XYZ file of C-alpha atoms in Angstrom:
268
model
C -166.066 14.491 -59.616
C -163.888 12.234 -57.493
C -164.234 9.460 -60.051
C -163.200 11.794 -62.880
C -160.190 13.011 -60.914
C -159.188 9.442 -60.134
C -159.417 8.498 -63.815
C -157.320 11.522 -64.810
C -154.645 10.687 -62.258
C -154.680 7.056 -63.326
C -154.295 8.128 -66.943
C -151.360 10.334 -66.034
C -149.708 7.494 -64.112
C -150.183 5.049 -66.969
C -148.879 7.587 -69.470
C -145.858 8.400 -67.336
C -145.108 4.712 -66.870
C -145.290 4.064 -70.606
C -143.079 7.079 -71.305
C -140.463 5.989 -68.775
C -140.498 2.473 -70.194
C -139.987 3.750 -73.738
C -137.183 6.070 -72.593
C -135.437 3.340 -70.591
C -135.815 0.382 -72.932
C -135.544 2.009 -76.346
C -135.121 5.764 -76.781
C -132.122 6.450 -74.527
C -130.225 3.206 -75.369
C -130.696 3.991 -79.068
C -129.579 7.592 -78.608
C -126.334 6.661 -76.820
C -125.381 3.804 -79.178
C -123.002 5.940 -81.225
C -121.378 7.914 -78.406
C -119.038 5.925 -76.209
C -118.937 8.376 -73.312
C -122.720 8.641 -73.148
C -123.092 4.883 -73.514
C -120.762 4.283 -70.573
C -122.539 6.912 -68.470
C -125.954 5.430 -69.209
C -125.156 1.709 -69.002
C -122.290 1.592 -66.551
C -123.471 4.233 -64.080
C -127.159 5.140 -64.301
C -128.710 1.809 -65.294
C -126.395 -0.331 -63.195
C -127.018 1.675 -60.030
C -130.762 1.717 -60.632
C -130.953 -2.047 -61.200
C -128.686 -2.757 -58.241
C -131.079 -0.789 -56.028
C -134.254 -2.277 -57.486
C -133.081 -5.908 -57.515
C -130.845 -5.766 -54.444
C -128.212 -7.574 -56.441
C -125.150 -6.613 -58.479
C -124.676 -6.803 -62.227
C -122.097 -9.606 -61.903
C -124.546 -11.572 -59.744
C -127.273 -11.122 -62.343
C -124.873 -12.195 -65.080
C -123.934 -15.332 -63.143
C -127.588 -16.283 -62.759
C -128.033 -16.026 -66.516
C -125.042 -18.295 -67.096
C -126.320 -20.866 -64.624
C -129.805 -20.773 -66.140
C -129.031 -20.690 -69.845
C -125.507 -22.074 -70.377
C -124.587 -25.751 -70.454
C -122.163 -26.741 -67.713
C -118.798 -27.662 -69.217
C -119.514 -25.919 -72.530
C -117.451 -22.684 -72.819
C -119.167 -21.544 -76.008
C -122.594 -21.739 -74.390
C -121.304 -19.607 -71.506
C -120.027 -16.995 -73.967
C -123.305 -17.043 -75.906
C -125.408 -16.686 -72.744
C -123.409 -13.669 -71.593
C -123.493 -12.039 -75.026
C -127.267 -12.476 -75.252
C -127.715 -11.046 -71.755
C -125.531 -8.039 -72.555
C -127.153 -7.282 -75.907
C -130.766 -7.835 -74.965
C -131.077 -7.397 -71.191
C -128.254 -5.534 -69.508
C -125.007 -4.120 -70.859
C -121.792 -5.222 -69.140
C -118.152 -4.263 -69.591
C -116.935 -7.482 -71.186
C -114.731 -7.331 -74.259
C -117.937 -8.362 -76.057
C -118.741 -10.481 -79.073
C -117.362 -8.194 -81.803
C -113.981 -7.476 -80.226
C -114.096 -10.988 -78.778
C -113.806 -12.380 -82.298
C -110.618 -10.351 -82.761
C -109.310 -11.663 -79.453
C -110.110 -15.203 -80.596
C -108.192 -14.762 -83.845
C -105.106 -13.383 -82.084
C -105.085 -16.209 -79.526
C -105.660 -18.882 -82.191
C -102.883 -17.507 -84.390
C -100.419 -17.274 -81.511
C -101.375 -20.565 -79.783
C -99.751 -19.401 -76.524
C -98.748 -21.662 -73.637
C -98.288 -18.983 -70.962
C -100.902 -16.238 -70.802
C -101.472 -13.301 -68.461
C -104.799 -11.482 -68.302
C -104.980 -8.182 -66.441
C -108.591 -7.615 -65.381
C -110.865 -10.628 -65.036
C -114.182 -8.915 -64.230
C -116.755 -11.748 -64.526
C -114.538 -14.130 -66.476
C -115.974 -13.594 -69.971
C -112.668 -12.922 -71.741
C -110.981 -15.508 -69.517
C -113.341 -18.148 -70.896
C -112.825 -16.890 -74.470
C -109.056 -17.203 -74.129
C -108.864 -20.415 -72.096
C -111.116 -22.408 -74.425
C -108.639 -21.841 -77.273
C -105.441 -22.724 -75.415
C -103.529 -25.910 -76.248
C -103.260 -28.779 -73.735
C -100.916 -27.949 -70.891
C -101.226 -24.203 -71.403
C -101.581 -21.905 -68.419
C -103.635 -18.742 -68.006
C -103.075 -16.486 -65.005
C -105.748 -13.812 -64.629
C -105.517 -10.955 -62.123
C -108.548 -9.251 -60.604
C -108.392 -6.470 -58.022
C -112.059 -6.597 -56.992
C -112.810 -9.545 -54.688
C -116.539 -9.529 -55.521
C -115.812 -9.738 -59.248
C -113.284 -12.504 -58.620
C -115.846 -14.568 -56.701
C -118.280 -14.389 -59.635
C -115.561 -15.053 -62.202
C -114.482 -18.239 -60.441
C -118.010 -19.598 -60.735
C -118.316 -18.581 -64.399
C -114.961 -20.197 -65.238
C -115.943 -23.352 -63.349
C -119.316 -23.465 -65.122
C -117.427 -23.373 -68.425
C -115.304 -26.302 -67.225
C -112.029 -24.400 -67.574
C -110.842 -24.159 -63.970
C -107.954 -26.560 -64.690
C -106.501 -24.147 -67.244
C -107.055 -20.938 -65.296
C -105.471 -19.576 -62.144
C -107.372 -16.561 -60.855
C -105.403 -14.317 -58.526
C -106.901 -11.527 -56.430
C -104.950 -8.350 -55.913
C -103.398 -5.330 -57.572
C -101.475 -5.860 -60.783
C -98.575 -3.719 -59.580
C -98.205 -6.033 -56.568
C -98.425 -9.330 -58.459
C -96.437 -8.627 -61.622
C -93.082 -8.454 -59.756
C -93.938 -11.767 -58.027
C -94.764 -13.782 -61.147
C -91.408 -15.530 -61.418
C -91.076 -16.244 -57.712
C -94.688 -17.214 -56.975
C -95.759 -18.943 -60.196
C -92.473 -19.991 -61.741
C -93.207 -17.948 -64.863
C -90.151 -16.776 -66.758
C -91.902 -15.002 -69.627
C -95.413 -14.782 -71.079
C -96.337 -15.538 -74.670
C -99.485 -13.424 -74.581
C -100.804 -10.649 -72.326
C -104.361 -9.314 -72.486
C -104.823 -5.883 -70.888
C -108.378 -5.064 -69.845
C -108.107 -3.633 -66.327
C -107.844 -0.056 -65.022
C -106.908 2.068 -68.025
C -104.442 4.188 -66.074
C -102.500 0.973 -65.318
C -101.913 -0.099 -68.922
C -98.702 1.874 -69.390
C -97.146 1.469 -65.913
C -97.931 -2.258 -65.887
C -96.434 -2.699 -69.352
C -93.246 -0.979 -68.220
C -93.298 -3.062 -65.042
C -93.514 -6.288 -67.070
C -90.555 -5.085 -69.117
C -88.538 -4.295 -65.990
C -89.380 -7.686 -64.480
C -88.277 -9.523 -67.625
C -91.707 -11.072 -68.227
C -91.752 -10.172 -71.921
C -89.641 -12.054 -74.447
C -89.000 -11.335 -78.098
C -92.314 -12.134 -79.796
C -94.565 -11.698 -76.751
C -97.885 -10.243 -77.882
C -99.741 -7.622 -75.860
C -103.395 -7.056 -76.754
C -105.047 -4.034 -75.140
C -108.808 -3.454 -75.011
C -110.714 -0.155 -74.890
C -107.851 1.833 -76.389
C -110.309 4.361 -77.897
C -113.226 4.249 -75.457
C -112.654 5.155 -72.699
C -109.161 5.371 -74.196
C -105.511 4.989 -73.211
C -103.623 7.738 -75.091
C -100.434 7.449 -73.021
C -100.238 3.693 -73.647
C -100.858 4.086 -77.383
C -98.225 6.792 -77.675
C -95.725 4.537 -75.936
C -96.231 1.276 -77.859
C -96.634 3.026 -81.219
C -93.447 5.059 -80.872
C -91.228 2.670 -78.954
C -88.551 0.779 -80.885
C -89.336 -2.179 -78.616
C -92.795 -2.760 -80.147
C -94.484 -3.232 -83.458
C -98.137 -2.261 -83.076
C -101.345 -2.778 -85.034
C -104.767 -1.264 -84.401
C -107.919 -3.346 -84.859
C -110.836 -0.970 -85.355
C -114.062 -2.178 -83.787
C -116.836 -0.935 -81.469
C -117.343 -0.496 -77.762
C -118.865 -3.708 -76.445
C -122.512 -4.122 -77.458
C -122.744 -0.606 -78.980
C -121.949 1.133 -82.261
C -119.469 3.593 -80.732
C -115.915 3.302 -82.035
C -113.421 1.384 -79.957
C -110.636 -1.001 -80.789
C -107.863 -3.336 -79.734
C -104.150 -2.580 -79.982
C -101.887 -5.536 -80.714
C -98.263 -4.885 -79.831
C -95.486 -7.381 -80.497
C -92.475 -7.018 -78.177
C -89.294 -6.936 -80.229
C -86.910 -7.345 -77.347
């Protein structure tokens, strides 16, 4: 009797384990692929917290380990490829991603900017994408509020061999934007990539205007304008006589949920 009971319990445990594995690795990720809100809840809250607890590490730390293990030092493209593979096949992360990253690449290549501002570094993925395409002598200033993210990003950027082109600054965007001219000697930016706190897109854009950091022809490219969304920012740049805006339809990073990038040219 005891043996039978043990076998039944063992069968239940094995069955439950298999079910949980199927739910975690396939069923739930597949189900949330087409819904941005559910995808963010699952990947960016539930899974991240669970893995942080189980591994006693953070997602950025796990991402860095992948870069150091699989990417070639000094090769930016291999860093990008390693992160994309990690995010598609192992663990989702809130980078701009490969699909929207191609749009970012095309905008940067077309513009060929010399002075670039990135708002929101996270782990340095988009920083590497941008910096690798900049011409000699160009300068990229990237702002990151979270000190832990900044520490990881510095190592990712260095692994890509781009630290000479990138200046990573820790702190709040609203504190640093007014100090750009005084602290960095920047008069105006040619290109600004917005990918930080979504509620800061509009106030930081207006702040850059007030501080004279935008010139006629400066291009602003904003990520995640649909998911999670920045309706106040879109209303502003699409209706302001100071901007000419274009929407690039795409998908939320590493999913099939709609998202996109908004390119806004400052008209002065």
